[in-house]
PDB file of C-alpha atoms in Angstrom:
ATOM      1  CA  MET A 120     -32.244  38.287   9.570  1.00 48.00           C
ATOM      2  CA  GLN A 121     -33.713  41.217   7.718  1.00 57.00           C
ATOM      3  CA  PRO A 122     -32.514  44.544   9.278  1.00 49.00           C
ATOM      4  CA  LYS A 123     -35.105  47.126   9.609  1.00 62.00           C
ATOM      5  CA  SER A 124     -33.323  50.226  10.241  1.00 70.00           C
ATOM      6  CA  PRO A 125     -30.956  52.422   8.328  1.00 68.00           C
ATOM      7  CA  SER A 126     -28.468  52.315  11.464  1.00 65.00           C
ATOM      8  CA  ILE A 127     -28.468  48.376  11.086  1.00 72.00           C
ATOM      9  CA  LEU A 128     -28.003  48.672   7.590  1.00 75.00           C
ATOM     10  CA  GLU A 129     -25.222  51.066   7.802  1.00 81.00           C
ATOM     11  CA  CYS A 130     -23.414  49.895  11.142  1.00 82.00           C
ATOM     12  CA  PRO A 131     -20.599  47.151  10.656  1.00 82.00           C
ATOM     13  CA  VAL A 132     -21.802  45.396  13.659  1.00 84.00           C
ATOM     14  CA  GLY A 133     -25.188  45.010  12.188  1.00 82.00           C
ATOM     15  CA  ARG A 134     -24.113  44.043   8.832  1.00 82.00           C
ATOM     16  CA  ALA A 135     -21.594  41.373  10.556  1.00 86.00           C
ATOM     17  CA  VAL A 136     -24.702  39.935  12.665  1.00 85.00           C
ATOM     18  CA  GLU A 137     -26.674  39.663   9.177  1.00 83.00           C
ATOM     19  CA  THR A 138     -23.939  37.615   7.524  1.00 84.00           C
ATOM     20  CA  VAL A 139     -22.951  35.175  10.626  1.00 85.00           C
ATOM     21  CA  GLY A 140     -25.289  36.237  13.698  1.00 78.00           C
ATOM     22  CA  GLU A 141     -27.179  33.179  13.687  1.00 85.00           C
ATOM     23  CA  TRP A 142     -25.935  30.908  16.157  1.00 90.00           C
ATOM     24  CA  TRP A 143     -25.713  27.941  13.786  1.00 95.00           C
ATOM     25  CA  SER A 144     -23.676  29.970  11.093  1.00 95.00           C
ATOM     26  CA  ILE A 145     -21.193  31.083  14.111  1.00 95.00           C
ATOM     27  CA  LEU A 146     -20.918  26.805  14.712  1.00 96.00           C
ATOM     28  CA  ILE A 147     -20.334  26.058  11.153  1.00 97.00           C
ATOM     29  CA  LEU A 148     -17.688  28.574  10.836  1.00 96.00           C
ATOM     30  CA  ARG A 149     -16.187  27.156  14.107  1.00 96.00           C
ATOM     31  CA  ASP A 150     -16.077  23.747  12.693  1.00 97.00           C
ATOM     32  CA  ALA A 151     -14.781  25.019   9.449  1.00 97.00           C
ATOM     33  CA  PHE A 152     -11.922  26.365  11.155  1.00 96.00           C
ATOM     34  CA  GLN A 153     -11.153  22.845  12.792  1.00 95.00           C
ATOM     35  CA  GLY A 154     -11.092  21.057   9.453  1.00 96.00           C
ATOM     36  CA  ALA A 155     -14.786  20.143   8.683  1.00 97.00           C
ATOM     37  CA  THR A 156     -15.452  20.997   4.836  1.00 97.00           C
ATOM     38  CA  LYS A 157     -18.343  18.414   3.928  1.00 97.00           C
ATOM     39  CA  PHE A 158     -22.135  18.486   4.601  1.00 97.00           C
ATOM     40  CA  ASP A 159     -21.721  15.189   6.579  1.00 96.00           C
ATOM     41  CA  GLU A 160     -19.058  16.517   8.648  1.00 97.00           C
ATOM     42  CA  PHE A 161     -20.893  19.804   9.712  1.00 97.00           C
ATOM     43  CA  SER A 162     -24.366  17.287  10.191  1.00 97.00           C
ATOM     44  CA  GLN A 163     -22.339  14.813  12.634  1.00 97.00           C
ATOM     45  CA  SER A 164     -20.490  17.401  14.522  1.00 96.00           C
ATOM     46  CA  LEU A 165     -23.340  19.704  14.991  1.00 97.00           C
ATOM     47  CA  GLY A 166     -26.419  17.420  15.063  1.00 96.00           C
ATOM     48  CA  ILE A 167     -28.309  20.052  12.995  1.00 95.00           C
ATOM     49  CA  ALA A 168     -31.323  19.408  10.978  1.00 96.00           C
ATOM     50  CA  PRO A 169     -30.214  18.885   7.304  1.00 96.00           C
ATOM     51  CA  ASN A 170     -32.648  21.390   5.953  1.00 97.00           C
ATOM     52  CA  ILE A 171     -31.236  23.974   8.458  1.00 96.00           C
ATOM     53  CA  LEU A 172     -27.807  23.229   7.549  1.00 97.00           C
ATOM     54  CA  SER A 173     -28.652  23.432   3.713  1.00 97.00           C
ATOM     55  CA  ARG A 174     -29.873  27.050   4.421  1.00 96.00           C
ATOM     56  CA  ARG A 175     -27.048  28.001   6.556  1.00 96.00           C
ATOM     57  CA  LEU A 176     -24.251  26.588   3.989  1.00 97.00           C
ATOM     58  CA  ALA A 177     -26.350  28.478   1.170  1.00 97.00           C
ATOM     59  CA  HIS A 178     -26.550  31.766   3.333  1.00 95.00           C
ATOM     60  CA  LEU A 179     -22.789  31.525   4.386  1.00 97.00           C
ATOM     61  CA  THR A 180     -21.579  30.861   0.514  1.00 97.00           C
ATOM     62  CA  ALA A 181     -23.816  33.422  -0.818  1.00 96.00           C
ATOM     63  CA  SER A 182     -22.308  35.980   1.849  1.00 95.00           C
ATOM     64  CA  GLY A 183     -19.079  35.225   0.766  1.00 96.00           C
ATOM     65  CA  MET A 184     -17.723  32.969   3.672  1.00 97.00           C
ATOM     66  CA  PHE A 185     -17.621  29.735   1.631  1.00 98.00           C
ATOM     67  CA  VAL A 186     -16.885  28.651  -1.708  1.00 98.00           C
ATOM     68  CA  ARG A 187     -18.583  25.643  -2.689  1.00 97.00           C
ATOM     69  CA  ARG A 188     -16.414  23.158  -4.767  1.00 97.00           C
ATOM     70  CA  ARG A 189     -17.139  19.994  -6.332  1.00 96.00           C
ATOM     71  CA  TYR A 190     -15.209  17.088  -4.933  1.00 94.00           C
ATOM     72  CA  GLN A 191     -17.044  14.007  -6.488  1.00 93.00           C
ATOM     73  CA  GLU A 192     -18.697  13.592  -9.673  1.00 94.00           C
ATOM     74  CA  ARG A 193     -20.981  10.875  -9.409  1.00 93.00           C
ATOM     75  CA  PRO A 194     -23.231  11.572  -7.352  1.00 93.00           C
ATOM     76  CA  PRO A 195     -22.205  15.178  -7.397  1.00 93.00           C
ATOM     77  CA  ARG A 196     -21.064  16.304  -3.814  1.00 93.00           C
ATOM     78  CA  TYR A 197     -19.633  19.375  -2.574  1.00 96.00           C
ATOM     79  CA  GLU A 198     -17.309  20.782  -0.132  1.00 97.00           C
ATOM     80  CA  TYR A 199     -17.469  24.255   1.626  1.00 98.00           C
ATOM     81  CA  VAL A 200     -14.078  25.981   1.428  1.00 98.00           C
ATOM     82  CA  LEU A 201     -13.132  28.828   3.453  1.00 98.00           C
ATOM     83  CA  THR A 202     -12.557  32.158   1.815  1.00 98.00           C
ATOM     84  CA  ASP A 203     -10.293  34.816   2.971  1.00 98.00           C
ATOM     85  CA  LYS A 204     -13.060  36.579   4.040  1.00 97.00           C
ATOM     86  CA  ALA A 205     -14.377  33.608   6.423  1.00 97.00           C
ATOM     87  CA  ARG A 206     -10.517  33.433   7.918  1.00 97.00           C
ATOM     88  CA  ASP A 207     -10.390  37.263   8.759  1.00 96.00           C
ATOM     89  CA  PHE A 208     -13.719  35.954  11.065  1.00 95.00           C
ATOM     90  CA  PHE A 209     -11.299  33.515  13.021  1.00 96.00           C
ATOM     91  CA  PRO A 210     -10.285  36.102  15.684  1.00 95.00           C
ATOM     92  CA  VAL A 211     -14.121  36.718  16.328  1.00 94.00           C
ATOM     93  CA  ILE A 212     -14.261  32.689  17.358  1.00 94.00           C
ATOM     94  CA  ALA A 213     -11.047  33.141  19.158  1.00 95.00           C
ATOM     95  CA  THR A 214     -12.196  35.873  21.067  1.00 94.00           C
ATOM     96  CA  LEU A 215     -15.898  34.080  22.021  1.00 93.00           C
ATOM     97  CA  LEU A 216     -13.626  31.080  23.158  1.00 94.00           C
ATOM     98  CA  ALA A 217     -11.582  32.944  25.515  1.00 94.00           C
ATOM     99  CA  TRP A 218     -14.775  34.988  26.722  1.00 93.00           C
ATOM    100  CA  GLY A 219     -16.474  31.576  27.199  1.00 93.00           C
ATOM    101  CA  ASN A 220     -13.611  29.917  29.005  1.00 93.00           C
ATOM    102  CA  LYS A 221     -13.587  33.146  31.009  1.00 92.00           C
ATOM    103  CA  HIS A 222     -17.228  33.265  32.072  1.00 93.00           C
ATOM    104  CA  LEU A 223     -19.250  30.449  31.193  1.00 94.00           C
ATOM    105  CA  ALA A 224     -16.508  27.546  32.118  1.00 91.00           C
ATOM    106  CA  PRO A 225     -17.061  26.913  36.094  1.00 88.00           C
ATOM    107  CA  LYS A 226     -15.096  23.895  35.933  1.00 91.00           C
ATOM    108  CA  GLY A 227     -12.331  24.908  33.652  1.00 89.00           C
ATOM    109  CA  GLU A 228     -11.855  25.023  30.165  1.00 89.00           C
ATOM    110  CA  SER A 229     -12.579  22.166  27.624  1.00 88.00           C
ATOM    111  CA  ILE A 230     -10.789  23.800  24.825  1.00 90.00           C
ATOM    112  CA  VAL A 231      -7.953  25.884  24.669  1.00 92.00           C
ATOM    113  CA  LEU A 232      -6.471  27.668  21.729  1.00 93.00           C
ATOM    114  CA  ALA A 233      -2.412  26.662  21.500  1.00 94.00           C
ATOM    115  CA  LYS A 234       0.240  27.858  19.092  1.00 94.00           C
ATOM    116  CA  ARG A 235       0.367  25.250  16.467  1.00 92.00           C
ATOM    117  CA  SER A 236       4.169  24.879  16.737  1.00 96.00           C
ATOM    118  CA  SER A 237       4.599  24.463  20.260  1.00 96.00           C
ATOM    119  CA  ALA A 238       1.101  23.537  21.561  1.00 95.00           C
ATOM    120  CA  ARG A 239       1.710  26.129  24.253  1.00 96.00           C
ATOM    121  CA  PRO A 240      -1.981  27.675  25.257  1.00 95.00           C
ATOM    122  CA  CYS A 241      -2.472  31.135  23.887  1.00 92.00           C
ATOM    123  CA  HIS A 242      -4.840  33.430  25.357  1.00 91.00           C
ATOM    124  CA  PRO A 243      -6.485  35.768  22.408  1.00 92.00           C
ATOM    125  CA  VAL A 244      -6.847  39.575  23.180  1.00 91.00           C
ATOM    126  CA  VAL A 245      -8.022  42.189  20.798  1.00 93.00           C
ATOM    127  CA  VAL A 246      -5.351  44.888  20.427  1.00 93.00           C
ATOM    128  CA  ASP A 247      -4.838  48.166  18.373  1.00 94.00           C
ATOM    129  CA  ALA A 248      -2.288  47.440  15.748  1.00 94.00           C
ATOM    130  CA  ALA A 249      -0.926  50.516  15.862  1.00 96.00           C
ATOM    131  CA  ASP A 250       0.399  50.358  19.454  1.00 96.00           C
ATOM    132  CA  MET A 251      -0.367  46.700  20.212  1.00 95.00           C
ATOM    133  CA  GLN A 252      -1.956  47.922  23.504  1.00 94.00           C
ATOM    134  CA  PRO A 253      -5.722  46.176  24.016  1.00 93.00           C
ATOM    135  CA  ILE A 254      -8.783  47.343  23.120  1.00 90.00           C
ATOM    136  CA  THR A 255     -11.212  47.955  25.755  1.00 86.00           C
ATOM    137  CA  LEU A 256     -14.652  49.382  26.595  1.00 82.00           C
ATOM    138  CA  ALA A 257     -12.557  51.930  28.825  1.00 82.00           C
ATOM    139  CA  ASN A 258      -9.993  53.054  26.096  1.00 85.00           C
ATOM    140  CA  THR A 259     -12.070  53.327  23.018  1.00 84.00           C
ATOM    141  CA  VAL A 260     -14.995  55.086  21.635  1.00 82.00           C
ATOM    142  CA  ALA A 261     -17.089  54.739  18.436  1.00 82.00           C
ATOM    143  CA  ILE A 262     -16.919  57.917  16.185  1.00 84.00           C
ATOM    144  CA  PRO A 263     -18.569  58.253  12.507  1.00 86.00           C
ATOM    145  CA  GLY A 264     -16.309  57.084   9.717  1.00 89.00           C
ATOM    146  CA  PRO A 265     -15.858  59.127   6.524  1.00 91.00           C
ATOM    147  CA  ARG A 266     -18.704  57.590   4.787  1.00 91.00           C
ATOM    148  CA  ALA A 267     -21.065  57.707   7.717  1.00 88.00           C
ATOM    149  CA  SER A 268     -24.600  59.439   7.109  1.00 89.00           C
ATOM    150  CA  SER A 269     -25.860  62.322   8.718  1.00 90.00           C
ATOM    151  CA  GLY A 270     -28.080  60.204  10.339  1.00 86.00           C
ATOM    152  CA  MET A 271     -25.438  57.826  11.714  1.00 85.00           C
ATOM    153  CA  ARG A 272     -23.607  61.091  13.048  1.00 86.00           C
ATOM    154  CA  LYS A 273     -26.599  62.094  14.953  1.00 86.00           C
ATOM    155  CA  ARG A 274     -27.286  58.578  16.148  1.00 84.00           C
ATOM    156  CA  LEU A 275     -23.631  58.311  17.422  1.00 83.00           C
ATOM    157  CA  ALA A 276     -23.988  61.746  19.033  1.00 81.00           C
ATOM    158  CA  SER A 277     -26.864  60.726  20.858  1.00 83.00           C
ATOM    159  CA  LEU A 278     -25.598  58.161  22.524  1.00 79.00           C
ATOM    160  CA  LYS A 279     -24.092  58.590  26.070  1.00 68.00           C
ATOM    161  CA  ALA A 280     -21.384  56.090  26.285  1.00 61.00           C
ATOM    162  CA  MET A 281     -20.124  56.810  22.996  1.00 63.00           C
ATOM    163  CA  ASN A 282     -19.309  60.519  24.047  1.00 65.00           C
ATOM    164  CA  PRO A 283     -15.401  60.752  24.546  1.00 60.00           C
ATOM    165  CA  ALA A 284     -15.667  62.635  27.514  1.00 66.00           C
ATOM    166  CA  VAL A 285     -18.125  60.428  29.440  1.00 65.00           C
ATOM    167  CA  ALA A 286     -16.185  57.331  31.289  1.00 59.00           C
ATOM    168  CA  PRO A 287     -18.169  53.978  30.757  1.00 59.00           C
ATOM    169  CA  ALA A 288     -20.193  52.249  33.791  1.00 60.00           C
ATOM    170  CA  GLY A 289     -17.928  50.609  35.865  1.00 56.00           C
ATOM    171  CA  ASP A 290     -14.907  52.472  35.731  1.00 49.00           C
TER     172      ASP A 290
END
């Protein structure tokens, strides 16, 4: 993805999408969270063309999501190890899974997240670390951060839904 506007370049969501927004990248990360590390494991799990998988793994490595580590000398073979940056992406995958189960699984859930220690199903919710309250569209607003450019400040000010005095649609 080639961002074209300064608002995409400056926006954390735009930068995140540039890093992991391509759907193969998200599925590769999903498989890595489930233990895949080798090219053949990703290929078999995803049924992805080798050239596409190579490009996606190279991008995720260049983006700092994987470290490429040799595990065999002859022939040379590499594995893709999750970085801390990638591990910090796991809650996004967990949230996508929960959203998919809620809205896209009419016959029931095929995958459920569970506690590793007890196998008790868990239900991901994004919360504010300060008060542990769920973060929703109704109780949050995007405001300029300390490093926001004047263009970003104008953009945020122009968005009706981002005005703290305006309730979002549906509320």
